[in-house]
């Protein structure tokens, strides 16, 4: 049963690390139905790969399921937007996959965002001191595209010669849907060293699509040994770019529409990276009581930081002026909110780290079984256990349970603000205890370590010109009450949660709404579709602040000690 064509809806698609998801939203940003479909992943040491064919099948399945659950007919969908991880896709002239894997398996044509095979290439690129590097915190990360491209050229020459298009995953999804290979300012600026501010003079929302790509620094690509990518006006990496939300091609092709169960010609907006879609989905979710009456609209948005908390965490803040923050990505012009400079911090392993800590503890199977029997997640069970342990021990407050355990969460390197992919994780305070109680305390200490990392990023950004005093959190971890309360207490800021549980999908749907001409621009759509939920305030107990200030100093010292130990061992091996 259709809701009727008069009731237009917006469709958002997000491809994360483990699944493709789709969500249908109404004209007020309310989620009407969502569905997900799992995707394959291959992991071999530092090499992590996926398949674009598999991902497209999962997208089609998720879209059809979401439309069915929301009882939406194809003609009701007025626009579609894509968001995805910043993974690197390789296809040939026919759009067929080209292997980026040592295995030679042609299905494996995506280097996943978290793949760290190109650490050496990133170090060599950063030694070039190219001017473009100042716009990504002073150096590229192995999670960005230039190092990965250089790795493929140096290690898989046959694949390198076959590739016709190198694309960010969200750009590839839009290309697969529309046949238009215009790239997004979001993806190219944030992950490819494209200088988006080259378009500052061209900014006019009505005619800013299909702009010729004038922001590539050809000298940079030549200096790092990838001169073949600038041939044909950079055809392989993007000849034209567009602002997020601008309509691509003639909308859905007949083939893609049939596969997705939608109508040919349905408008498709220029995409976003998934974290940035989360930013678009929540940045205007401010309840009336939190609005700052003494600030203009443009000033107020610059006081906010969005935490997109999933497998990793991205920290998104915007400013009207370009602010260079060492070790933090950006400033990226118009990469998320049009006409604002984006600063992007990040922690490479947050949800992934909590999973790792839990799954590798001897008590995990028992707890997992107990959680299943109670029909709750293991995280909910651990949170309940922490409350009961706190009561048993007559602890002054929950956080105090971890006074003897300290965690440096750099198990997958430090993305921000140290920009040190070689940093390692540290757990201080281990004993022979293998009990369930010990796992609960280790879990809490890990949450706190992650929150201290976010505090470090916020303080570092504010020391370099930002004015962040309000956090907005979304993603899977934002649903964890202990995780959010610890972040509020440790950072000392209120944390606003969105009304809808799927803000990344909402951010993608915003792109579809703009492409479908329902709003004049992204910011207008954000204001109409974003909505606030619960506000979590930091504890007013001065003892809690004193405790976390002390633990934060220990957290900072763990990294300094690691640098010292690394230097000692390097000298010993000379």
mmCIF file of C-alpha atoms in Angstrom, residues 21-229:
data_model
loop_
_atom_site.group_PDB
_atom_site.id
_atom_site.type_symbol
_atom_site.label_atom_id
_atom_site.label_comp_id
_atom_site.label_asym_id
_atom_site.label_seq_id
_atom_site.Cartn_x
_atom_site.Cartn_y
_atom_site.Cartn_z
ATOM 1 C CA UNK A 21 21.705 0.299 4.922
ATOM 2 C CA UNK A 22 18.789 2.247 3.509
ATOM 3 C CA UNK A 23 16.278 4.550 5.202
ATOM 4 C CA UNK A 24 13.094 6.332 4.116
ATOM 5 C CA UNK A 25 12.346 9.751 5.665
ATOM 6 C CA UNK A 26 9.321 12.018 5.457
ATOM 7 C CA UNK A 27 9.280 15.799 4.919
ATOM 8 C CA UNK A 28 9.961 16.392 8.638
ATOM 9 C CA UNK A 29 12.973 14.065 8.762
ATOM 10 C CA UNK A 30 11.095 11.270 10.539
ATOM 11 C CA UNK A 31 12.319 7.766 9.781
ATOM 12 C CA UNK A 32 9.533 5.705 8.211
ATOM 13 C CA UNK A 33 11.471 2.492 7.641
ATOM 14 C CA UNK A 34 15.034 1.204 7.372
ATOM 15 C CA UNK A 35 16.775 -2.036 6.443
ATOM 16 C CA UNK A 36 20.296 -3.375 6.206
ATOM 17 C CA UNK A 37 22.092 -6.076 4.272
ATOM 18 C CA UNK A 38 25.524 -7.515 5.199
ATOM 19 C CA UNK A 39 28.577 -7.093 2.957
ATOM 20 C CA UNK A 40 31.670 -9.232 2.549
ATOM 21 C CA UNK A 41 35.083 -8.233 3.855
ATOM 22 C CA UNK A 42 38.475 -9.882 3.456
ATOM 23 C CA UNK A 43 41.161 -9.224 6.076
ATOM 24 C CA UNK A 44 44.770 -10.384 5.726
ATOM 25 C CA UNK A 45 47.172 -8.520 8.044
ATOM 26 C CA UNK A 46 47.171 -4.856 6.984
ATOM 27 C CA UNK A 47 45.211 -5.585 3.783
ATOM 28 C CA UNK A 48 41.436 -5.183 4.100
ATOM 29 C CA UNK A 49 39.340 -5.520 0.934
ATOM 30 C CA UNK A 50 35.749 -5.582 -0.312
ATOM 31 C CA UNK A 51 33.797 -6.112 -3.527
ATOM 32 C CA UNK A 52 31.843 -3.369 -5.314
ATOM 33 C CA UNK A 53 29.622 -6.022 -6.957
ATOM 34 C CA UNK A 54 28.727 -7.475 -3.562
ATOM 35 C CA UNK A 55 28.113 -3.990 -2.143
ATOM 36 C CA UNK A 56 25.748 -3.023 -4.988
ATOM 37 C CA UNK A 57 23.715 -6.208 -4.472
ATOM 38 C CA UNK A 58 23.488 -5.400 -0.749
ATOM 39 C CA UNK A 59 22.406 -1.802 -1.511
ATOM 40 C CA UNK A 60 19.626 -3.036 -3.805
ATOM 41 C CA UNK A 61 18.406 -5.515 -1.187
ATOM 42 C CA UNK A 62 18.419 -2.860 1.571
ATOM 43 C CA UNK A 63 16.583 -0.275 -0.574
ATOM 44 C CA UNK A 64 13.849 -2.733 -1.554
ATOM 45 C CA UNK A 65 13.394 -3.873 2.057
ATOM 46 C CA UNK A 66 13.268 -0.302 3.408
ATOM 47 C CA UNK A 67 10.665 0.732 0.815
ATOM 48 C CA UNK A 68 8.600 -2.337 1.652
ATOM 49 C CA UNK A 69 8.787 -1.737 5.423
ATOM 50 C CA UNK A 70 7.808 1.912 4.952
ATOM 51 C CA UNK A 71 5.035 0.921 2.488
ATOM 52 C CA UNK A 72 6.450 3.394 -0.016
ATOM 53 C CA UNK A 73 5.804 3.156 -3.758
ATOM 54 C CA UNK A 74 8.600 3.989 -6.246
ATOM 55 C CA UNK A 75 6.825 7.169 -7.370
ATOM 56 C CA UNK A 76 6.847 8.494 -3.763
ATOM 57 C CA UNK A 77 10.668 8.697 -3.707
ATOM 58 C CA UNK A 78 11.542 12.217 -4.846
ATOM 59 C CA UNK A 79 15.287 11.925 -4.332
ATOM 60 C CA UNK A 80 18.074 9.571 -3.318
ATOM 61 C CA UNK A 81 21.432 10.230 -1.670
ATOM 62 C CA UNK A 82 24.425 7.977 -1.034
ATOM 63 C CA UNK A 83 26.969 7.965 1.784
ATOM 64 C CA UNK A 84 29.769 5.462 2.295
ATOM 65 C CA UNK A 85 33.087 4.796 3.959
ATOM 66 C CA UNK A 86 36.045 6.468 2.244
ATOM 67 C CA UNK A 87 37.189 3.192 0.659
ATOM 68 C CA UNK A 88 38.962 3.142 -2.720
ATOM 69 C CA UNK A 89 37.251 1.472 -5.713
ATOM 70 C CA UNK A 90 39.023 0.334 -8.904
ATOM 71 C CA UNK A 91 37.095 -0.263 -12.147
ATOM 72 C CA UNK A 92 38.078 -0.632 -15.823
ATOM 73 C CA UNK A 93 36.690 1.165 -18.895
ATOM 74 C CA UNK A 94 33.535 -1.003 -18.823
ATOM 75 C CA UNK A 95 32.967 -0.332 -15.131
ATOM 76 C CA UNK A 96 34.031 -3.899 -14.276
ATOM 77 C CA UNK A 97 36.023 -4.509 -11.078
ATOM 78 C CA UNK A 98 39.841 -4.587 -11.164
ATOM 79 C CA UNK A 99 41.597 -6.468 -8.364
ATOM 80 C CA UNK A 100 43.543 -4.464 -5.757
ATOM 81 C CA UNK A 101 44.444 -7.657 -3.903
ATOM 82 C CA UNK A 102 47.624 -9.727 -3.718
ATOM 83 C CA UNK A 103 45.292 -12.668 -4.358
ATOM 84 C CA UNK A 104 44.406 -11.391 -7.843
ATOM 85 C CA UNK A 105 40.728 -12.072 -7.039
ATOM 86 C CA UNK A 106 38.808 -9.674 -9.308
ATOM 87 C CA UNK A 107 35.938 -9.470 -6.826
ATOM 88 C CA UNK A 108 38.284 -7.743 -4.394
ATOM 89 C CA UNK A 109 38.432 -4.341 -6.094
ATOM 90 C CA UNK A 110 38.054 -2.111 -3.017
ATOM 91 C CA UNK A 111 40.777 -1.124 -0.546
ATOM 92 C CA UNK A 112 38.763 -0.517 2.631
ATOM 93 C CA UNK A 113 39.203 2.806 4.467
ATOM 94 C CA UNK A 114 40.847 1.161 7.502
ATOM 95 C CA UNK A 115 43.443 -0.729 5.394
ATOM 96 C CA UNK A 116 46.967 0.242 6.515
ATOM 97 C CA UNK A 117 49.063 -1.371 3.751
ATOM 98 C CA UNK A 118 50.324 2.032 2.602
ATOM 99 C CA UNK A 119 52.039 3.313 5.792
ATOM 100 C CA UNK A 120 55.401 3.427 4.002
ATOM 101 C CA UNK A 121 53.932 5.238 0.995
ATOM 102 C CA UNK A 122 52.258 7.786 3.307
ATOM 103 C CA UNK A 123 55.597 8.513 4.990
ATOM 104 C CA UNK A 124 57.284 9.087 1.625
ATOM 105 C CA UNK A 125 54.468 11.340 0.406
ATOM 106 C CA UNK A 126 54.670 13.398 3.594
ATOM 107 C CA UNK A 127 58.415 13.840 3.085
ATOM 108 C CA UNK A 128 57.596 15.742 -0.135
ATOM 109 C CA UNK A 129 56.357 18.727 1.924
ATOM 110 C CA UNK A 130 53.875 19.583 -0.817
ATOM 111 C CA UNK A 131 51.680 22.649 -0.126
ATOM 112 C CA UNK A 132 48.548 20.438 -0.400
ATOM 113 C CA UNK A 133 49.604 18.624 2.787
ATOM 114 C CA UNK A 134 48.818 21.638 4.979
ATOM 115 C CA UNK A 135 45.142 20.989 4.213
ATOM 116 C CA UNK A 136 45.201 17.509 5.773
ATOM 117 C CA UNK A 137 46.799 18.293 9.122
ATOM 118 C CA UNK A 138 50.313 18.494 7.718
ATOM 119 C CA UNK A 139 50.457 15.039 6.180
ATOM 120 C CA UNK A 140 48.397 12.316 4.542
ATOM 121 C CA UNK A 141 47.227 9.309 6.519
ATOM 122 C CA UNK A 142 47.583 5.753 5.158
ATOM 123 C CA UNK A 143 43.754 5.782 5.268
ATOM 124 C CA UNK A 144 43.684 8.440 2.515
ATOM 125 C CA UNK A 145 43.749 7.651 -1.195
ATOM 126 C CA UNK A 146 47.106 8.963 -2.471
ATOM 127 C CA UNK A 147 49.195 6.464 -0.424
ATOM 128 C CA UNK A 148 46.898 3.586 -1.421
ATOM 129 C CA UNK A 149 47.139 4.547 -5.103
ATOM 130 C CA UNK A 150 50.928 4.665 -4.865
ATOM 131 C CA UNK A 151 50.951 1.234 -3.191
ATOM 132 C CA UNK A 152 48.922 -0.293 -6.043
ATOM 133 C CA UNK A 153 51.203 1.258 -8.675
ATOM 134 C CA UNK A 154 54.294 -0.098 -6.903
ATOM 135 C CA UNK A 155 52.925 -3.564 -6.137
ATOM 136 C CA UNK A 156 50.200 -4.484 -8.647
ATOM 137 C CA UNK A 157 51.379 -3.083 -11.994
ATOM 138 C CA UNK A 158 48.963 -5.144 -14.078
ATOM 139 C CA UNK A 159 45.965 -3.878 -12.109
ATOM 140 C CA UNK A 160 47.340 -0.341 -12.250
ATOM 141 C CA UNK A 161 47.427 -0.396 -16.046
ATOM 142 C CA UNK A 162 43.855 -1.787 -16.281
ATOM 143 C CA UNK A 163 42.096 0.776 -14.082
ATOM 144 C CA UNK A 164 40.110 3.434 -15.933
ATOM 145 C CA UNK A 165 38.507 5.049 -12.868
ATOM 146 C CA UNK A 166 39.708 5.289 -9.282
ATOM 147 C CA UNK A 167 36.764 6.351 -7.136
ATOM 148 C CA UNK A 168 35.772 6.904 -3.539
ATOM 149 C CA UNK A 169 33.093 4.352 -2.656
ATOM 150 C CA UNK A 170 30.253 6.889 -2.335
ATOM 151 C CA UNK A 171 31.198 8.425 -5.711
ATOM 152 C CA UNK A 172 31.226 4.946 -7.236
ATOM 153 C CA UNK A 173 27.739 4.232 -5.852
ATOM 154 C CA UNK A 174 26.416 7.450 -7.428
ATOM 155 C CA UNK A 175 28.213 6.597 -10.696
ATOM 156 C CA UNK A 176 26.746 3.065 -10.666
ATOM 157 C CA UNK A 177 23.301 4.580 -10.101
ATOM 158 C CA UNK A 178 23.444 7.387 -12.683
ATOM 159 C CA UNK A 179 26.317 6.734 -15.103
ATOM 160 C CA UNK A 180 27.698 10.195 -14.196
ATOM 161 C CA UNK A 181 31.249 10.069 -12.832
ATOM 162 C CA UNK A 182 31.256 13.627 -11.462
ATOM 163 C CA UNK A 183 32.993 13.470 -8.086
ATOM 164 C CA UNK A 184 31.925 14.962 -4.774
ATOM 165 C CA UNK A 185 33.745 17.917 -3.250
ATOM 166 C CA UNK A 186 33.428 15.998 0.029
ATOM 167 C CA UNK A 187 35.334 12.897 -1.072
ATOM 168 C CA UNK A 188 37.952 14.578 -3.280
ATOM 169 C CA UNK A 189 38.758 17.326 -0.784
ATOM 170 C CA UNK A 190 38.861 15.105 2.315
ATOM 171 C CA UNK A 191 40.622 12.020 0.929
ATOM 172 C CA UNK A 192 42.349 12.946 -2.358
ATOM 173 C CA UNK A 193 44.146 16.268 -1.586
ATOM 174 C CA UNK A 194 41.784 18.169 -3.917
ATOM 175 C CA UNK A 195 41.707 21.884 -3.044
ATOM 176 C CA UNK A 196 38.002 22.687 -2.845
ATOM 177 C CA UNK A 197 38.577 26.372 -2.182
ATOM 178 C CA UNK A 198 39.638 26.687 -5.829
ATOM 179 C CA UNK A 199 35.857 26.959 -6.374
ATOM 180 C CA UNK A 200 35.210 29.746 -3.861
ATOM 181 C CA UNK A 201 34.663 32.304 -6.596
ATOM 182 C CA UNK A 202 32.304 29.951 -8.445
ATOM 183 C CA UNK A 203 30.026 29.399 -5.466
ATOM 184 C CA UNK A 204 26.435 29.797 -6.471
ATOM 185 C CA UNK A 205 24.228 26.850 -5.597
ATOM 186 C CA UNK A 206 22.062 27.099 -8.716
ATOM 187 C CA UNK A 207 24.885 26.510 -11.178
ATOM 188 C CA UNK A 208 27.629 24.778 -9.232
ATOM 189 C CA UNK A 209 27.179 21.233 -10.523
ATOM 190 C CA UNK A 210 29.515 19.648 -13.057
ATOM 191 C CA UNK A 211 32.249 22.159 -12.351
ATOM 192 C CA UNK A 212 35.508 21.474 -14.105
ATOM 193 C CA UNK A 213 37.951 20.046 -11.575
ATOM 194 C CA UNK A 214 40.369 22.936 -11.104
ATOM 195 C CA UNK A 215 41.511 21.987 -7.591
ATOM 196 C CA UNK A 216 43.962 19.190 -8.412
ATOM 197 C CA UNK A 217 47.622 20.032 -7.778
ATOM 198 C CA UNK A 218 49.296 18.304 -10.730
ATOM 199 C CA UNK A 219 52.779 19.015 -9.353
ATOM 200 C CA UNK A 220 51.918 17.037 -6.195
ATOM 201 C CA UNK A 221 50.870 13.934 -8.169
ATOM 202 C CA UNK A 222 53.999 14.184 -10.344
ATOM 203 C CA UNK A 223 56.282 14.638 -7.319
ATOM 204 C CA UNK A 224 54.991 11.499 -5.607
ATOM 205 C CA UNK A 225 55.319 9.344 -8.738
ATOM 206 C CA UNK A 226 51.676 9.267 -9.849
ATOM 207 C CA UNK A 227 52.036 11.575 -12.846
ATOM 208 C CA UNK A 228 49.887 9.228 -14.981
ATOM 209 C CA UNK A 229 46.836 10.258 -12.891
#
